[in-house]
Amino acid sequence: RWITLAEGDRYWIENQPSLIDQPGEWAVVEHGDQYQIYFYPTSPGELQQVFGSYERSAIIQAVNVNFVIIDGFEITGSNERGVYLYGDRERNNPATTGISLQVKNCISHNNSGHGITARGVTDGRIASNISLSNSFGVSVSYSSNVDVSMNDIGHNDWDGLVVTWDS
């Protein structure tokens, strides 16, 4: 919903979750290097229609960044990965990106590739997620010290959990 300033208006406030009080309103709040999205759906059914573009290789990506937490999303419909965590740790090279990346409390389903992928991640966490009906469930490669725990991984076309390639 677009709101325009009228004559006599003295200020404009935006991205204040505390002001969301009607269906269709939303806000984005920056927390350092992280962003949190708040929205008030117009109906309960609208929650089933929240999705990203099918053209992307991943619906949610954390690429060459540090200290990112992806928490509480439903991810579906990617032509490759649902969630993609990527850092620069390969073989025995020390990492400068991909440090402390986390995916938790998410549902990743019906993606053409992996539900959740971590590649080149150091000190990561993939916990308390549901990964189902993807080609592959959860994949970890070229990573170190990644905790994969308390996930429900099932009904994927091929492998459920893959830990491979120098991990």
PDB file of C-alpha atoms in Angstrom:
ATOM      1  CA  ARG A   1       0.000   0.000   0.000  1.00  0.00           C
ATOM      2  CA  TRP A   2       1.467   3.342  -1.035  1.00  0.00           C
ATOM      3  CA  ILE A   3       0.969   6.393   1.121  1.00  0.00           C
ATOM      4  CA  THR A   4       1.787   9.887  -0.072  1.00  0.00           C
ATOM      5  CA  LEU A   5       2.500  12.930   1.990  1.00  0.00           C
ATOM      6  CA  ALA A   6      -0.267  15.492   2.097  1.00  0.00           C
ATOM      7  CA  GLU A   7      -0.023  19.217   2.608  1.00  0.00           C
ATOM      8  CA  GLY A   8       0.698  19.903   6.254  1.00  0.00           C
ATOM      9  CA  ASP A   9       2.379  16.536   6.918  1.00  0.00           C
ATOM     10  CA  ARG A  10       5.525  17.134   8.927  1.00  0.00           C
ATOM     11  CA  TYR A  11       7.310  13.770   8.688  1.00  0.00           C
ATOM     12  CA  TRP A  12       7.286  10.276   7.234  1.00  0.00           C
ATOM     13  CA  ILE A  13       7.990   7.148   9.275  1.00  0.00           C
ATOM     14  CA  GLU A  14       8.800   3.862   7.589  1.00  0.00           C
ATOM     15  CA  ASN A  15      10.111   0.422   8.542  1.00  0.00           C
ATOM     16  CA  GLN A  16       8.679   0.491  12.054  1.00  0.00           C
ATOM     17  CA  PRO A  17       7.238  -2.958  12.898  1.00  0.00           C
ATOM     18  CA  SER A  18       5.399  -1.481  15.890  1.00  0.00           C
ATOM     19  CA  LEU A  19       3.266   0.579  13.478  1.00  0.00           C
ATOM     20  CA  ILE A  20       2.083  -2.448  11.484  1.00  0.00           C
ATOM     21  CA  ASP A  21      -1.577  -2.743  12.389  1.00  0.00           C
ATOM     22  CA  GLN A  22      -3.398  -3.546   9.135  1.00  0.00           C
ATOM     23  CA  PRO A  23      -3.278  -6.355   6.593  1.00  0.00           C
ATOM     24  CA  GLY A  24      -0.890  -5.613   3.733  1.00  0.00           C
ATOM     25  CA  GLU A  25       1.544  -3.501   5.759  1.00  0.00           C
ATOM     26  CA  TRP A  26       5.204  -4.475   6.063  1.00  0.00           C
ATOM     27  CA  ALA A  27       8.611  -3.301   7.279  1.00  0.00           C
ATOM     28  CA  VAL A  28      12.285  -4.184   6.837  1.00  0.00           C
ATOM     29  CA  VAL A  29      14.599  -3.577   9.775  1.00  0.00           C
ATOM     30  CA  GLU A  30      18.383  -3.609   9.540  1.00  0.00           C
ATOM     31  CA  HIS A  31      20.295  -5.260  12.387  1.00  0.00           C
ATOM     32  CA  GLY A  32      23.952  -4.616  11.524  1.00  0.00           C
ATOM     33  CA  ASP A  33      24.628  -6.897   8.547  1.00  0.00           C
ATOM     34  CA  GLN A  34      21.265  -8.669   8.908  1.00  0.00           C
ATOM     35  CA  TYR A  35      17.766  -7.716   7.816  1.00  0.00           C
ATOM     36  CA  GLN A  36      14.465  -8.841   9.285  1.00  0.00           C
ATOM     37  CA  ILE A  37      11.214  -8.660   7.319  1.00  0.00           C
ATOM     38  CA  TYR A  38       7.887  -8.127   9.104  1.00  0.00           C
ATOM     39  CA  PHE A  39       4.518  -8.233   7.376  1.00  0.00           C
ATOM     40  CA  TYR A  40       0.833  -8.514   8.180  1.00  0.00           C
ATOM     41  CA  PRO A  41      -0.773 -10.880   5.646  1.00  0.00           C
ATOM     42  CA  THR A  42      -4.113  -9.948   4.145  1.00  0.00           C
ATOM     43  CA  SER A  43      -5.373 -13.478   4.926  1.00  0.00           C
ATOM     44  CA  PRO A  44      -3.987 -16.723   6.397  1.00  0.00           C
ATOM     45  CA  GLY A  45      -3.905 -18.172   2.876  1.00  0.00           C
ATOM     46  CA  GLU A  46      -1.523 -15.447   1.776  1.00  0.00           C
ATOM     47  CA  LEU A  47       1.218 -17.071   3.859  1.00  0.00           C
ATOM     48  CA  GLN A  48       1.146 -19.992   1.424  1.00  0.00           C
ATOM     49  CA  GLN A  49       1.859 -17.579  -1.439  1.00  0.00           C
ATOM     50  CA  VAL A  50       5.059 -16.052  -0.066  1.00  0.00           C
ATOM     51  CA  PHE A  51       7.863 -17.171  -2.354  1.00  0.00           C
ATOM     52  CA  GLY A  52      10.920 -16.006  -4.252  1.00  0.00           C
ATOM     53  CA  SER A  53      11.578 -15.935  -7.961  1.00  0.00           C
ATOM     54  CA  TYR A  54      11.835 -19.318  -9.685  1.00  0.00           C
ATOM     55  CA  GLU A  55      14.609 -17.947 -11.906  1.00  0.00           C
ATOM     56  CA  ARG A  56      17.182 -17.821  -9.102  1.00  0.00           C
ATOM     57  CA  SER A  57      19.591 -20.634  -8.424  1.00  0.00           C
ATOM     58  CA  ALA A  58      18.590 -20.380  -4.740  1.00  0.00           C
ATOM     59  CA  ILE A  59      15.660 -18.744  -3.020  1.00  0.00           C
ATOM     60  CA  ILE A  60      17.811 -17.619  -0.082  1.00  0.00           C
ATOM     61  CA  GLN A  61      21.570 -17.133  -0.477  1.00  0.00           C
ATOM     62  CA  ALA A  62      24.305 -16.144   1.974  1.00  0.00           C
ATOM     63  CA  VAL A  63      27.322 -15.881  -0.323  1.00  0.00           C
ATOM     64  CA  ASN A  64      30.756 -14.628   0.764  1.00  0.00           C
ATOM     65  CA  VAL A  65      29.391 -13.086   3.977  1.00  0.00           C
ATOM     66  CA  ASN A  66      29.870 -13.825   7.674  1.00  0.00           C
ATOM     67  CA  PHE A  67      27.599 -14.110  10.722  1.00  0.00           C
ATOM     68  CA  VAL A  68      24.239 -14.637   8.990  1.00  0.00           C
ATOM     69  CA  ILE A  69      21.265 -16.412  10.572  1.00  0.00           C
ATOM     70  CA  ILE A  70      18.401 -17.599   8.347  1.00  0.00           C
ATOM     71  CA  ASP A  71      15.542 -18.379  10.728  1.00  0.00           C
ATOM     72  CA  GLY A  72      11.929 -19.448  10.274  1.00  0.00           C
ATOM     73  CA  PHE A  73      11.333 -19.348   6.510  1.00  0.00           C
ATOM     74  CA  GLU A  74       9.438 -21.705   4.222  1.00  0.00           C
ATOM     75  CA  ILE A  75      11.466 -22.099   1.032  1.00  0.00           C
ATOM     76  CA  THR A  76      10.020 -23.763  -2.058  1.00  0.00           C
ATOM     77  CA  GLY A  77      10.127 -23.701  -5.854  1.00  0.00           C
ATOM     78  CA  SER A  78      13.806 -23.051  -6.615  1.00  0.00           C
ATOM     79  CA  ASN A  79      15.182 -24.381  -9.877  1.00  0.00           C
ATOM     80  CA  GLU A  80      18.299 -25.438  -7.897  1.00  0.00           C
ATOM     81  CA  ARG A  81      18.753 -24.908  -4.147  1.00  0.00           C
ATOM     82  CA  GLY A  82      16.326 -23.749  -1.501  1.00  0.00           C
ATOM     83  CA  VAL A  83      19.010 -22.268   0.786  1.00  0.00           C
ATOM     84  CA  TYR A  84      22.634 -21.784  -0.293  1.00  0.00           C
ATOM     85  CA  LEU A  85      25.372 -20.953   2.210  1.00  0.00           C
ATOM     86  CA  TYR A  86      28.716 -20.263   0.565  1.00  0.00           C
ATOM     87  CA  GLY A  87      32.126 -19.257   1.869  1.00  0.00           C
ATOM     88  CA  ASP A  88      35.613 -19.227   0.431  1.00  0.00           C
ATOM     89  CA  ARG A  89      37.059 -22.142   2.456  1.00  0.00           C
ATOM     90  CA  GLU A  90      38.275 -24.723  -0.054  1.00  0.00           C
ATOM     91  CA  ARG A  91      40.677 -27.575   0.577  1.00  0.00           C
ATOM     92  CA  ASN A  92      42.950 -26.450   3.405  1.00  0.00           C
ATOM     93  CA  ASN A  93      42.797 -22.694   2.774  1.00  0.00           C
ATOM     94  CA  PRO A  94      41.682 -20.590   5.755  1.00  0.00           C
ATOM     95  CA  ALA A  95      38.303 -18.952   5.426  1.00  0.00           C
ATOM     96  CA  THR A  96      37.725 -15.232   5.157  1.00  0.00           C
ATOM     97  CA  THR A  97      34.009 -15.540   4.305  1.00  0.00           C
ATOM     98  CA  GLY A  98      31.345 -18.105   5.148  1.00  0.00           C
ATOM     99  CA  ILE A  99      32.105 -17.894   8.873  1.00  0.00           C
ATOM    100  CA  SER A 100      29.269 -18.585  11.310  1.00  0.00           C
ATOM    101  CA  LEU A 101      26.429 -19.104   8.819  1.00  0.00           C
ATOM    102  CA  GLN A 102      23.248 -20.675  10.211  1.00  0.00           C
ATOM    103  CA  VAL A 103      19.965 -22.045   8.910  1.00  0.00           C
ATOM    104  CA  LYS A 104      17.424 -22.929  11.591  1.00  0.00           C
ATOM    105  CA  ASN A 105      13.703 -23.518  11.980  1.00  0.00           C
ATOM    106  CA  CYS A 106      13.111 -23.484   8.199  1.00  0.00           C
ATOM    107  CA  ILE A 107      11.062 -25.706   5.914  1.00  0.00           C
ATOM    108  CA  SER A 108      12.711 -26.305   2.538  1.00  0.00           C
ATOM    109  CA  HIS A 109      10.646 -28.378   0.124  1.00  0.00           C
ATOM    110  CA  ASN A 110       9.934 -29.004  -3.549  1.00  0.00           C
ATOM    111  CA  ASN A 111      13.177 -27.474  -4.832  1.00  0.00           C
ATOM    112  CA  SER A 112      14.718 -28.966  -7.974  1.00  0.00           C
ATOM    113  CA  GLY A 113      18.132 -29.377  -6.320  1.00  0.00           C
ATOM    114  CA  HIS A 114      19.172 -29.363  -2.677  1.00  0.00           C
ATOM    115  CA  GLY A 115      16.931 -28.228   0.135  1.00  0.00           C
ATOM    116  CA  ILE A 116      19.888 -26.721   2.036  1.00  0.00           C
ATOM    117  CA  THR A 117      23.513 -26.499   0.837  1.00  0.00           C
ATOM    118  CA  ALA A 118      26.585 -25.384   2.787  1.00  0.00           C
ATOM    119  CA  ARG A 119      29.801 -25.068   0.766  1.00  0.00           C
ATOM    120  CA  GLY A 120      33.021 -23.579   2.104  1.00  0.00           C
ATOM    121  CA  VAL A 121      31.422 -22.748   5.475  1.00  0.00           C
ATOM    122  CA  THR A 122      33.353 -22.521   8.748  1.00  0.00           C
ATOM    123  CA  ASP A 123      31.630 -22.782  12.155  1.00  0.00           C
ATOM    124  CA  GLY A 124      28.166 -23.180  10.646  1.00  0.00           C
ATOM    125  CA  ARG A 125      24.923 -24.636  11.914  1.00  0.00           C
ATOM    126  CA  ILE A 126      22.015 -26.331  10.137  1.00  0.00           C
ATOM    127  CA  ALA A 127      19.511 -27.189  12.864  1.00  0.00           C
ATOM    128  CA  SER A 128      15.826 -27.844  13.501  1.00  0.00           C
ATOM    129  CA  ASN A 129      14.841 -27.635   9.820  1.00  0.00           C
ATOM    130  CA  ILE A 130      12.569 -29.746   7.644  1.00  0.00           C
ATOM    131  CA  SER A 131      13.982 -30.648   4.228  1.00  0.00           C
ATOM    132  CA  LEU A 132      11.649 -32.777   2.133  1.00  0.00           C
ATOM    133  CA  SER A 133      10.579 -33.490  -1.423  1.00  0.00           C
ATOM    134  CA  ASN A 134      13.717 -31.921  -2.943  1.00  0.00           C
ATOM    135  CA  SER A 135      16.155 -33.739  -5.217  1.00  0.00           C
ATOM    136  CA  PHE A 136      18.613 -33.848  -2.273  1.00  0.00           C
ATOM    137  CA  GLY A 137      17.968 -32.966   1.363  1.00  0.00           C
ATOM    138  CA  VAL A 138      20.995 -31.319   3.009  1.00  0.00           C
ATOM    139  CA  SER A 139      24.509 -31.118   1.533  1.00  0.00           C
ATOM    140  CA  VAL A 140      27.757 -29.993   3.219  1.00  0.00           C
ATOM    141  CA  SER A 141      31.037 -29.746   1.267  1.00  0.00           C
ATOM    142  CA  TYR A 142      34.448 -28.061   1.667  1.00  0.00           C
ATOM    143  CA  SER A 143      33.309 -26.990   5.145  1.00  0.00           C
ATOM    144  CA  SER A 144      34.659 -27.294   8.671  1.00  0.00           C
ATOM    145  CA  ASN A 145      32.992 -27.417  12.066  1.00  0.00           C
ATOM    146  CA  VAL A 146      29.427 -27.431  10.731  1.00  0.00           C
ATOM    147  CA  ASP A 147      26.784 -28.747  13.151  1.00  0.00           C
ATOM    148  CA  VAL A 148      23.937 -30.527  11.351  1.00  0.00           C
ATOM    149  CA  SER A 149      21.464 -31.556  14.027  1.00  0.00           C
ATOM    150  CA  MET A 150      17.794 -32.100  14.838  1.00  0.00           C
ATOM    151  CA  ASN A 151      16.659 -31.803  11.204  1.00  0.00           C
ATOM    152  CA  ASP A 152      13.816 -33.789   9.658  1.00  0.00           C
ATOM    153  CA  ILE A 153      15.161 -34.886   6.254  1.00  0.00           C
ATOM    154  CA  GLY A 154      13.028 -37.189   4.148  1.00  0.00           C
ATOM    155  CA  HIS A 155      11.154 -38.027   0.970  1.00  0.00           C
ATOM    156  CA  ASN A 156      13.879 -36.483  -1.205  1.00  0.00           C
ATOM    157  CA  ASP A 157      14.543 -38.025  -4.633  1.00  0.00           C
ATOM    158  CA  TRP A 158      18.135 -39.059  -3.907  1.00  0.00           C
ATOM    159  CA  ASP A 159      20.214 -38.538  -0.808  1.00  0.00           C
ATOM    160  CA  GLY A 160      18.997 -37.159   2.493  1.00  0.00           C
ATOM    161  CA  LEU A 161      22.216 -35.895   4.108  1.00  0.00           C
ATOM    162  CA  VAL A 162      25.469 -35.613   2.133  1.00  0.00           C
ATOM    163  CA  VAL A 163      28.722 -34.647   3.852  1.00  0.00           C
ATOM    164  CA  THR A 164      31.520 -34.769   1.320  1.00  0.00           C
ATOM    165  CA  TRP A 165      34.577 -33.167  -0.276  1.00  0.00           C
ATOM    166  CA  ASP A 166      36.948 -32.123   2.498  1.00  0.00           C
ATOM    167  CA  SER A 167      34.297 -31.644   5.181  1.00  0.00           C
TER     168      SER A 167
END
